[in-house]
Tab-separated table of C-alpha atoms in Angstrom:
chain	number	residue	atom	x	y	z
A	27	UNK	CA	97.175	114.455	108.414
A	28	UNK	CA	97.517	112.811	104.994
A	29	UNK	CA	96.056	109.488	106.018
A	30	UNK	CA	97.584	105.983	105.062
A	31	UNK	CA	99.472	106.356	101.880
A	32	UNK	CA	100.048	103.552	99.387
A	33	UNK	CA	102.199	103.095	96.505
A	34	UNK	CA	101.753	102.302	93.753
A	35	UNK	CA	97.951	102.927	92.913
A	36	UNK	CA	97.902	100.378	90.125
A	37	UNK	CA	100.323	97.840	89.242
A	38	UNK	CA	100.365	95.579	86.090
A	39	UNK	CA	102.907	92.924	85.710
A	40	UNK	CA	103.619	89.539	84.218
A	41	UNK	CA	103.673	86.479	85.744
A	42	UNK	CA	106.902	85.560	87.353
A	43	UNK	CA	107.917	89.107	88.163
A	44	UNK	CA	108.658	90.525	91.676
A	45	UNK	CA	105.888	93.133	92.979
A	46	UNK	CA	106.483	95.372	95.850
A	47	UNK	CA	103.712	97.401	97.328
A	48	UNK	CA	104.416	99.901	99.780
A	49	UNK	CA	102.601	101.660	102.693
A	50	UNK	CA	102.949	104.655	104.942
A	51	UNK	CA	100.744	104.568	108.096
A	52	UNK	CA	99.271	107.551	109.915
A	53	UNK	CA	101.929	109.070	112.031
A	54	UNK	CA	101.792	107.955	115.632
A	55	UNK	CA	99.660	104.745	114.784
A	56	UNK	CA	101.596	101.644	116.033
A	57	UNK	CA	99.668	98.846	114.246
A	58	UNK	CA	99.731	98.261	110.541
A	59	UNK	CA	97.638	95.769	108.579
A	60	UNK	CA	97.742	94.238	105.106
A	61	UNK	CA	94.528	93.324	103.393
A	62	UNK	CA	93.594	91.572	100.139
A	63	UNK	CA	90.158	92.122	98.463
A	64	UNK	CA	88.884	89.929	95.748
A	65	UNK	CA	85.451	89.402	94.340
A	66	UNK	CA	85.266	85.881	95.413
A	67	UNK	CA	86.813	85.888	98.939
A	68	UNK	CA	86.166	89.728	99.817
A	69	UNK	CA	88.429	91.181	102.333
A	70	UNK	CA	91.000	89.219	103.932
A	71	UNK	CA	93.663	89.963	106.536
A	72	UNK	CA	97.228	88.930	105.221
A	73	UNK	CA	99.384	90.001	108.179
A	74	UNK	CA	99.521	92.755	110.804
A	75	UNK	CA	102.195	94.292	112.793
A	76	UNK	CA	102.244	95.964	116.062
A	77	UNK	CA	105.213	98.390	117.125
A	78	UNK	CA	106.777	97.041	113.726
A	79	UNK	CA	106.864	93.316	115.000
A	80	UNK	CA	104.764	90.783	112.943
A	81	UNK	CA	101.986	89.685	115.282
A	82	UNK	CA	99.634	87.526	112.912
A	83	UNK	CA	100.858	86.312	109.528
A	84	UNK	CA	98.280	83.394	109.262
A	85	UNK	CA	96.688	84.756	106.233
A	86	UNK	CA	99.826	85.202	104.029
A	87	UNK	CA	98.844	82.638	101.376
A	88	UNK	CA	102.400	81.041	100.688
A	89	UNK	CA	106.173	81.701	100.764
A	90	UNK	CA	105.893	83.980	97.712
A	91	UNK	CA	104.353	86.637	99.912
A	92	UNK	CA	106.452	88.367	102.294
A	93	UNK	CA	106.075	91.615	104.291
A	94	UNK	CA	108.492	93.861	106.380
A	95	UNK	CA	108.187	96.927	108.628
A	96	UNK	CA	111.715	98.183	108.949
A	97	UNK	CA	110.389	101.217	110.900
A	98	UNK	CA	107.206	102.927	112.183
A	99	UNK	CA	106.442	104.869	108.951
A	100	UNK	CA	107.138	102.255	106.434
A	101	UNK	CA	106.070	98.897	105.401
A	102	UNK	CA	106.335	96.784	102.227
A	103	UNK	CA	104.524	93.582	100.897
A	104	UNK	CA	106.516	91.728	98.132
A	105	UNK	CA	105.137	88.886	96.120
A	106	UNK	CA	108.023	86.916	94.278
A	107	UNK	CA	107.188	85.417	91.898
A	108	UNK	CA	103.783	86.811	91.038
A	109	UNK	CA	101.057	84.731	89.678
A	110	UNK	CA	97.648	85.665	87.967
A	111	UNK	CA	95.839	84.424	91.070
A	112	UNK	CA	97.454	87.298	92.978
A	113	UNK	CA	95.342	89.807	91.178
A	114	UNK	CA	93.447	91.735	93.407
A	115	UNK	CA	93.334	95.054	95.478
A	116	UNK	CA	95.688	95.226	98.323
A	117	UNK	CA	94.906	97.440	101.197
A	118	UNK	CA	96.852	98.858	104.087
A	119	UNK	CA	95.544	100.124	107.193
A	120	UNK	CA	96.665	101.522	110.386
A	121	UNK	CA	95.533	101.997	113.951
A	122	UNK	CA	96.309	103.116	117.384
A	123	UNK	CA	94.966	102.179	120.971
A	124	UNK	CA	95.632	105.639	121.954
A	125	UNK	CA	93.035	107.729	120.313
A	126	UNK	CA	90.325	108.338	122.838
A	127	UNK	CA	87.163	107.700	120.863
A	128	UNK	CA	88.774	105.809	117.936
A	129	UNK	CA	91.048	103.235	119.911
A	130	UNK	CA	91.744	100.444	117.679
A	131	UNK	CA	89.570	102.141	114.593
A	132	UNK	CA	91.341	101.084	111.484
A	133	UNK	CA	92.150	103.850	108.752
A	134	UNK	CA	92.583	102.504	105.343
A	135	UNK	CA	94.630	103.494	102.421
A	136	UNK	CA	93.482	103.893	98.939
A	137	UNK	CA	94.603	100.506	97.976
A	138	UNK	CA	96.930	99.259	95.270
A	139	UNK	CA	95.190	97.444	92.402
A	140	UNK	CA	97.326	94.606	91.105
A	141	UNK	CA	96.787	92.799	87.974
A	142	UNK	CA	99.226	90.048	87.047
A	143	UNK	CA	99.142	88.692	83.243
B	4	UNK	CA	79.943	78.531	107.478
B	5	UNK	CA	81.633	81.992	107.513
B	6	UNK	CA	82.301	83.548	110.864
B	7	UNK	CA	80.630	86.860	109.776
B	8	UNK	CA	77.200	86.721	107.685
B	9	UNK	CA	75.789	89.821	106.404
B	10	UNK	CA	72.228	90.138	104.952
B	11	UNK	CA	70.921	91.027	102.300
B	12	UNK	CA	73.761	90.667	99.883
B	13	UNK	CA	72.148	93.214	97.763
B	14	UNK	CA	69.646	95.933	98.551
B	15	UNK	CA	68.026	98.528	96.290
B	16	UNK	CA	65.999	101.268	97.790
B	17	UNK	CA	64.329	104.579	96.807
B	18	UNK	CA	65.546	107.766	98.253
B	19	UNK	CA	64.135	108.723	101.325
B	20	UNK	CA	63.622	105.011	102.530
B	21	UNK	CA	64.904	103.478	105.947
B	22	UNK	CA	67.527	101.056	105.327
B	23	UNK	CA	68.663	98.062	107.594
B	24	UNK	CA	71.688	96.015	106.930
B	25	UNK	CA	72.211	92.903	109.289
B	26	UNK	CA	75.308	91.242	110.631
B	27	UNK	CA	75.350	87.892	112.543
B	28	UNK	CA	78.690	86.477	113.841
B	29	UNK	CA	79.528	82.990	115.423
B	30	UNK	CA	82.473	84.048	117.705
B	31	UNK	CA	83.038	85.930	120.734
B	32	UNK	CA	84.110	89.495	119.898
B	33	UNK	CA	85.732	92.569	121.568
B	34	UNK	CA	84.219	94.807	118.936
B	35	UNK	CA	82.350	94.942	115.702
B	36	UNK	CA	83.103	97.506	112.980
B	37	UNK	CA	80.934	98.817	110.094
B	38	UNK	CA	82.769	100.066	107.171
B	39	UNK	CA	81.760	101.708	103.947
B	40	UNK	CA	83.375	101.010	100.654
B	41	UNK	CA	82.587	103.716	98.038
B	42	UNK	CA	82.202	102.892	94.407
B	43	UNK	CA	85.665	104.190	93.638
B	44	UNK	CA	87.037	101.837	96.155
B	45	UNK	CA	87.954	103.575	99.280
B	46	UNK	CA	87.164	102.033	102.658
B	47	UNK	CA	85.933	104.209	105.471
B	48	UNK	CA	85.302	103.188	109.002
B	49	UNK	CA	81.757	104.224	110.057
B	50	UNK	CA	81.352	102.831	113.571
B	51	UNK	CA	83.149	100.585	115.972
B	52	UNK	CA	81.025	99.216	118.762
B	53	UNK	CA	81.092	96.657	121.676
B	54	UNK	CA	77.613	97.213	123.181
B	55	UNK	CA	74.600	99.353	122.672
B	56	UNK	CA	74.010	101.761	120.138
B	57	UNK	CA	75.899	104.575	118.160
B	58	UNK	CA	74.606	107.195	116.031
B	59	UNK	CA	76.269	109.581	113.576
B	60	UNK	CA	74.211	111.812	111.448
B	61	UNK	CA	71.659	109.616	109.518
B	62	UNK	CA	73.549	106.298	110.348
B	63	UNK	CA	72.778	104.297	113.465
B	64	UNK	CA	74.465	100.824	114.432
B	65	UNK	CA	73.251	98.667	117.164
B	66	UNK	CA	74.551	95.486	118.523
B	67	UNK	CA	73.213	92.707	120.838
B	68	UNK	CA	76.082	90.767	122.156
B	69	UNK	CA	73.953	88.006	123.643
B	70	UNK	CA	72.311	87.317	120.140
B	71	UNK	CA	75.590	87.922	118.217
B	72	UNK	CA	74.088	90.310	115.966
B	73	UNK	CA	74.433	93.875	114.879
B	74	UNK	CA	72.397	96.262	112.515
B	75	UNK	CA	73.233	99.244	110.692
B	76	UNK	CA	70.215	101.755	109.784
B	77	UNK	CA	70.310	104.309	107.282
B	78	UNK	CA	67.571	106.927	107.815
B	79	UNK	CA	66.188	109.198	105.075
B	80	UNK	CA	68.433	107.304	102.546
B	81	UNK	CA	70.176	109.245	99.784
B	82	UNK	CA	71.669	108.354	96.296
B	83	UNK	CA	75.112	109.188	97.781
B	84	UNK	CA	74.673	106.337	100.408
B	85	UNK	CA	75.125	103.937	97.546
B	86	UNK	CA	78.069	101.862	98.514
B	87	UNK	CA	79.005	98.482	99.971
B	88	UNK	CA	78.634	98.115	103.608
B	89	UNK	CA	81.015	95.699	105.286
B	90	UNK	CA	80.619	94.307	108.924
B	91	UNK	CA	83.699	92.926	110.637
B	92	UNK	CA	84.411	91.707	113.925
B	93	UNK	CA	87.512	91.586	116.292
B	94	UNK	CA	87.672	88.448	118.289
B	95	UNK	CA	87.974	88.702	121.993
B	96	UNK	CA	90.912	86.183	122.108
B	97	UNK	CA	94.280	87.373	123.624
B	98	UNK	CA	94.086	91.110	122.539
B	99	UNK	CA	94.382	90.399	118.735
B	100	UNK	CA	93.445	93.293	116.580
B	101	UNK	CA	92.717	90.988	113.596
B	102	UNK	CA	89.461	91.600	111.854
B	103	UNK	CA	87.384	89.156	110.235
B	104	UNK	CA	85.068	90.308	107.436
B	105	UNK	CA	81.665	89.618	106.068
B	106	UNK	CA	81.158	89.577	102.391
B	107	UNK	CA	79.340	93.022	102.370
B	108	UNK	CA	76.138	94.321	101.401
B	109	UNK	CA	75.953	96.338	98.240
B	110	UNK	CA	73.163	99.230	98.687
B	111	UNK	CA	72.060	101.272	95.744
B	112	UNK	CA	69.609	104.146	96.593
B	113	UNK	CA	67.716	105.509	93.398
B	114	UNK	CA	66.544	109.174	93.149
């Protein structure tokens, strides 16, 4: 399996622009997580989906952030409009309860490094 | 106070030394995860445990549920073990898969 795939790997954009981050979870995994990592705050959960349904979005900072999961193999995280304080590394992860010795273990993608100038 | 506290924040060791990283948490949990973040940024799950002890190669993770404490040990440390080690807990409320993370311990192993 290719693991969790994220794109783009790096994104540089100007303040006010729309940014869309993409994630393809591991095939067969039914939970998908979006995280943000900054030096100040470390890793934080933004939102997670189970069976394509948002379960916990309490970490989404504000209305400028939105996430969708239209099907089991694709999710997007959108920031509109972007601000410099959104600069961070955004990770996507997936998991499944069905893996015998690895139930609920989370597999992380390589991350997207976002810089908003 | 953070729900998950790790110590030390930074740790420097000589190759071959025995390493211990500690994690304390304040909430009831269903599981605790240890993650490794390489200098290049990738994050790998090392262990997930809810009781007792797990071992994988030179890595050992233990958890004491009563004391709300977990330790990650590295035996015969090597420069390639240099990374940030992150503790995360999954709370025991309502079947949530949400993880709450510690700030991480940066380990440097010198040759």
